[in-house]
């Protein structure tokens, strides 16, 4: 099954049209259904994929691995200390070597320029599994989850609450603009997204009947929300900023009070995960000892509520990543 997307990299949603994003979401729903029915068409037989990770991962790594094996491909995990990448060998040289051996490359790491550099030199599709700037495969899983729950994406009122300038906020803003959503970022002013990206997203929104609001006013930002989404307050690589972020973001914790401000009872709660919602992690305990808070970005009550669809969302990482690999790599 050859898609029009064959040979394309997937670095961010800015490069994909609304039709192409819809194609990927529809293919994700299809491969999810096939797996439910026990059908494994093995569309990636004899393909090899490199999984390059400079940062930790549970979902993205497992999603690429399981999706590849389901489809008959061989995944090879390359951790940051396993290869010469960046230390003794440049991004361009590494890309040219990997591109001679592998049929696709996943990269998770810091600089967005790195994934662009890989894509520019590999000669095979490169997939962005998260950079400091964008996390596009996560957005596909989020949108598939919303579609499953609500039936559609257009005009969905979507509030991202928290660190409004992180990779998730950036990617969701672009994705929502493409999908015609009523999108809001609800964050303290010092954590608003970059003005240039907001401008770009607003221009895309105009073409697709979407709207973009950036506000520090919680009541205004979550009013009528169909979805409230949050993410960690401190992203990977920023671990020295807990104190400042906690001070800034405590009023923006997603809790029962915030959920009630939507004025709806069926508002979905989504989170890309991992989440700090209790004291069952080392970092959670450390933060509790230092700052006396039992949860950060989301209360345990909301996280564990019926409105929370975080496990569907996590499962959908695998189906959506499978769809991206099939669309861009299958013969
Ligand atoms: N949501 C997400 O990307 O999770 P991981 O960091 O575990 O891959
Ligand atoms: N913003 C988070 C997302 C994790 C999936 C981070 O970059 O750490």
XYZ file of C-alpha atoms and ligand atoms in Angstrom:
347
model
C 0.000 0.000 0.000
C 1.869 3.023 -1.273
C 0.804 6.344 0.245
C 1.414 9.756 -1.317
C 3.429 10.423 1.840
C 6.002 7.724 0.997
C 9.541 8.995 1.400
C 8.506 12.034 3.485
C 9.993 12.795 6.881
C 7.701 13.684 9.780
C 9.440 16.485 11.652
C 6.467 18.616 12.605
C 2.881 19.396 11.677
C 3.836 22.666 9.971
C 5.000 20.557 7.002
C 1.752 18.569 6.724
C -1.544 19.768 5.222
C -4.852 19.248 7.063
C -5.700 16.540 4.498
C -2.421 14.739 5.179
C -2.935 14.939 8.948
C -6.446 13.550 8.506
C -5.040 10.772 6.320
C -2.632 9.803 9.118
C -5.396 9.886 11.759
C -7.703 7.772 9.577
C -4.909 5.266 8.894
C -4.233 5.118 12.656
C -7.879 4.241 13.332
C -7.673 1.579 10.604
C -4.502 -0.079 11.961
C -5.949 0.049 15.489
C -9.057 -1.801 14.294
C -6.949 -4.341 12.387
C -4.921 -5.109 15.503
C -8.137 -5.474 17.538
C -9.283 -8.057 14.973
C -5.940 -9.884 15.128
C -4.994 -8.898 11.576
C -1.312 -8.228 10.936
C -0.717 -7.363 7.266
C 3.058 -6.840 7.827
C 3.373 -3.828 5.529
C 6.954 -3.123 6.621
C 8.468 -6.570 6.041
C 12.277 -6.460 5.563
C 12.520 -2.829 6.710
C 14.996 -1.794 9.387
C 14.458 1.254 11.540
C 16.900 3.120 13.779
C 15.587 4.514 17.078
C 17.958 7.276 18.127
C 17.339 8.523 21.679
C 19.246 11.337 23.418
C 16.476 11.691 26.033
C 14.552 9.071 28.000
C 11.267 7.619 26.812
C 8.701 5.017 27.749
C 5.820 5.532 25.312
C 7.633 6.710 22.183
C 10.304 4.034 22.331
C 7.778 1.262 23.019
C 5.363 2.573 20.397
C 7.998 2.559 17.642
C 9.284 -0.852 18.732
C 5.901 -2.597 18.934
C 4.560 -0.904 15.801
C 7.651 -1.885 13.817
C 7.536 -5.520 14.960
C 3.754 -5.760 14.356
C 4.402 -4.723 10.760
C 7.365 -7.032 10.209
C 10.152 -4.428 10.542
C 13.250 -4.671 12.720
C 13.766 -1.816 15.221
C 17.268 -1.046 16.517
C 17.533 1.087 19.676
C 20.515 3.455 19.695
C 20.868 5.244 23.035
C 22.915 8.397 23.441
C 25.893 6.535 24.904
C 25.785 3.679 22.394
C 26.991 5.433 19.262
C 29.431 8.135 18.188
C 26.609 10.597 17.360
C 27.529 14.170 18.252
C 30.692 13.170 20.108
C 32.974 11.817 17.384
C 30.671 12.028 14.389
C 28.547 14.912 13.109
C 24.792 14.836 12.609
C 25.277 14.895 8.818
C 27.807 12.042 8.781
C 25.750 9.919 11.162
C 22.653 10.531 9.015
C 24.483 9.440 5.863
C 25.686 6.223 7.501
C 22.341 5.332 9.076
C 20.562 6.144 5.819
C 22.683 3.532 4.007
C 21.622 0.817 6.448
C 18.167 1.718 7.692
C 14.877 2.445 5.918
C 13.723 4.996 8.503
C 15.154 6.865 11.482
C 13.425 8.060 14.641
C 15.138 10.816 16.611
C 14.354 12.049 20.121
C 16.592 14.697 21.585
C 17.251 18.310 22.336
C 17.719 20.622 19.378
C 15.128 20.697 16.630
C 17.972 21.507 14.178
C 19.345 18.012 14.860
C 16.262 16.244 13.557
C 16.233 18.625 10.591
C 19.912 17.875 9.980
C 19.252 14.139 10.058
C 16.368 14.513 7.615
C 18.487 16.663 5.334
C 21.201 14.042 4.970
C 19.754 10.577 5.629
C 17.979 9.991 2.305
C 15.312 7.990 4.192
C 12.307 9.219 6.234
C 13.195 10.725 9.613
C 10.519 10.910 12.328
C 10.603 13.411 15.167
C 10.031 11.521 18.418
C 10.340 14.797 20.419
C 12.670 17.752 20.365
C 12.770 20.801 22.638
C 10.529 22.557 20.115
C 7.979 19.986 18.875
C 6.466 16.569 19.628
C 4.279 15.892 16.574
C 3.656 12.139 16.886
C 2.074 12.840 20.287
C -0.401 15.246 18.681
C -1.617 12.554 16.273
C -2.375 10.295 19.252
C -4.122 13.155 21.069
C -6.276 13.960 18.054
C -7.146 10.292 17.438
C -8.255 10.075 21.083
C -10.445 13.168 20.765
C -11.965 11.838 17.547
C -12.754 8.521 19.249
C -14.362 10.281 22.195
C -16.140 13.188 20.501
C -16.481 11.978 16.905
C -14.842 15.005 15.253
C -12.018 17.545 15.567
C -13.351 20.675 13.850
C -14.529 23.348 16.310
C -13.387 21.347 19.340
C -12.672 23.817 22.156
C -9.206 22.773 23.293
C -7.434 24.374 26.272
C -3.759 23.641 26.863
C -2.981 24.680 30.441
C 0.500 25.019 31.953
C 3.902 25.613 30.355
C 2.592 27.402 27.280
C 5.922 27.470 25.454
C 6.985 23.849 25.612
C 7.120 21.287 22.822
C 3.559 20.060 23.471
C 2.021 23.532 23.557
C 3.813 24.420 20.312
C 2.809 21.240 18.495
C -0.787 21.239 19.686
C -1.184 24.884 18.644
C -0.045 24.124 15.104
C -2.116 20.921 14.920
C -5.250 22.629 16.255
C -4.846 25.469 13.751
C -4.690 22.916 10.935
C -7.695 20.958 12.211
C -9.986 23.991 12.645
C -10.174 23.931 16.441
C -10.973 26.663 18.969
C -7.565 26.482 20.651
C -6.417 28.263 23.783
C -3.113 28.335 25.647
C -3.718 29.149 29.301
C -0.445 30.057 30.993
C 1.301 32.769 32.981
C 2.518 35.554 30.683
C 6.186 34.600 31.128
C 5.363 31.140 29.736
C 3.485 32.281 26.643
C 4.653 30.693 23.367
C 7.039 32.540 21.057
C 5.254 35.398 19.297
C 6.525 34.257 15.880
C 5.030 30.781 16.222
C 1.728 32.248 17.464
C 1.638 34.495 14.407
C 2.268 31.517 12.118
C -0.411 29.461 13.897
C -2.912 32.325 13.628
C -2.309 32.574 9.883
C -2.852 28.799 9.521
C -5.935 29.045 11.748
C -7.453 31.661 9.462
C -7.198 29.292 6.488
C -8.904 26.465 8.381
C -11.649 28.167 10.376
C -9.700 27.744 13.628
C -9.048 30.283 16.367
C -6.043 30.742 18.654
C -6.237 32.462 22.033
C -3.267 32.940 24.359
C -4.345 34.022 27.833
C -3.255 33.999 31.462
C -6.911 34.169 32.568
C -7.965 30.675 33.624
C -11.746 31.263 33.625
C -11.665 32.750 30.150
C -9.197 30.149 28.865
C -11.104 27.033 29.934
C -14.662 28.294 29.380
C -16.697 25.731 27.389
C -13.601 23.573 26.867
C -14.231 20.156 25.325
C -10.663 19.174 26.194
C -8.314 20.301 28.937
C -4.746 19.233 28.254
C -1.705 19.650 30.409
C 1.905 18.494 30.445
C 4.743 18.475 32.962
C 5.752 21.907 34.259
C 9.433 21.121 33.725
C 10.374 19.406 30.481
C 13.348 17.114 29.953
C 16.542 19.159 29.989
C 15.130 21.927 32.239
C 15.377 20.075 35.561
C 17.000 23.049 37.317
C 13.787 25.061 36.981
C 11.382 23.267 39.318
C 11.254 26.002 41.952
C 10.477 28.832 39.549
C 7.927 26.783 37.590
C 6.090 25.597 40.678
C 5.702 29.182 41.846
C 4.432 30.288 38.460
C 2.226 27.332 37.671
C 0.583 26.291 40.912
C -2.557 28.352 40.111
C -2.686 26.544 36.758
C -2.903 23.024 38.209
C -5.692 21.066 36.519
C -7.966 20.109 39.399
C -11.687 19.665 40.053
C -12.151 23.410 40.482
C -10.621 24.107 37.061
C -12.642 21.321 35.417
C -15.840 22.874 36.832
C -14.903 26.228 35.258
C -15.509 24.735 31.790
C -19.253 24.729 32.513
C -19.414 21.215 31.002
C -19.454 17.817 32.669
C -18.007 15.898 29.723
C -14.745 17.821 29.260
C -11.982 15.337 28.442
C -8.750 15.448 30.401
C -5.651 14.600 28.355
C -1.928 14.511 29.189
C 0.924 13.209 27.043
C 2.455 11.531 30.159
C 4.480 10.944 32.248
C 2.451 12.939 34.838
C 3.083 14.111 38.386
C -0.314 13.411 39.963
C 0.659 11.608 43.187
C 3.588 10.738 45.422
C 4.447 7.429 43.763
C 7.550 8.681 41.923
C 10.990 9.658 43.215
C 10.700 13.155 41.766
C 7.163 13.542 43.147
C 8.396 12.688 46.638
C 11.383 15.030 46.312
C 9.089 17.891 45.265
C 6.694 17.127 48.121
C 9.545 17.286 50.646
C 10.792 20.587 49.238
C 7.540 22.395 48.391
C 4.805 20.483 50.269
C 2.662 19.752 47.178
C 1.220 16.300 46.496
C 0.737 16.802 42.775
C 1.991 19.236 40.172
C 0.240 19.800 36.847
C -2.843 17.659 37.593
C -4.554 16.533 40.780
C -4.863 12.805 41.345
C -8.655 13.241 41.431
C -8.803 14.581 37.856
C -6.109 12.208 36.583
C -8.042 9.186 37.843
C -11.513 10.523 36.918
C -13.793 9.145 34.187
C -13.122 12.313 32.159
C -9.455 11.332 31.936
C -8.602 9.388 28.763
C -4.852 9.261 29.275
C -4.538 5.488 28.834
C -6.375 5.530 25.499
C -4.117 8.408 24.535
C -0.995 6.441 25.504
C -2.167 3.351 23.586
C -2.877 5.536 20.580
C 0.802 6.513 20.425
C 1.463 3.040 19.049
C -1.303 3.071 16.429
C -0.475 6.577 15.218
C 3.263 5.922 15.041
C 2.503 2.733 13.101
C 0.443 4.815 10.677
C 3.272 7.340 10.233
C 5.769 4.571 9.481
C 3.426 2.815 7.043
C 2.510 6.041 5.223
C 6.089 7.240 4.852
C 7.918 3.928 4.405
C 5.717 1.096 3.089
C 6.235 -0.014 -0.543
N 4.403 11.073 25.845
C 5.654 10.651 25.610
O 6.311 11.031 24.636
O 6.120 9.769 26.513
P 7.613 9.219 26.599
O 8.483 10.387 27.019
O 7.551 8.143 27.641
O 8.017 8.693 25.264
N 7.188 18.479 27.527
C 7.599 17.162 27.924
C 6.922 16.127 27.069
C 7.222 14.719 27.456
C 6.539 13.717 26.580
C 9.105 17.043 27.833
O 9.676 17.489 26.828
O 9.728 16.543 28.773
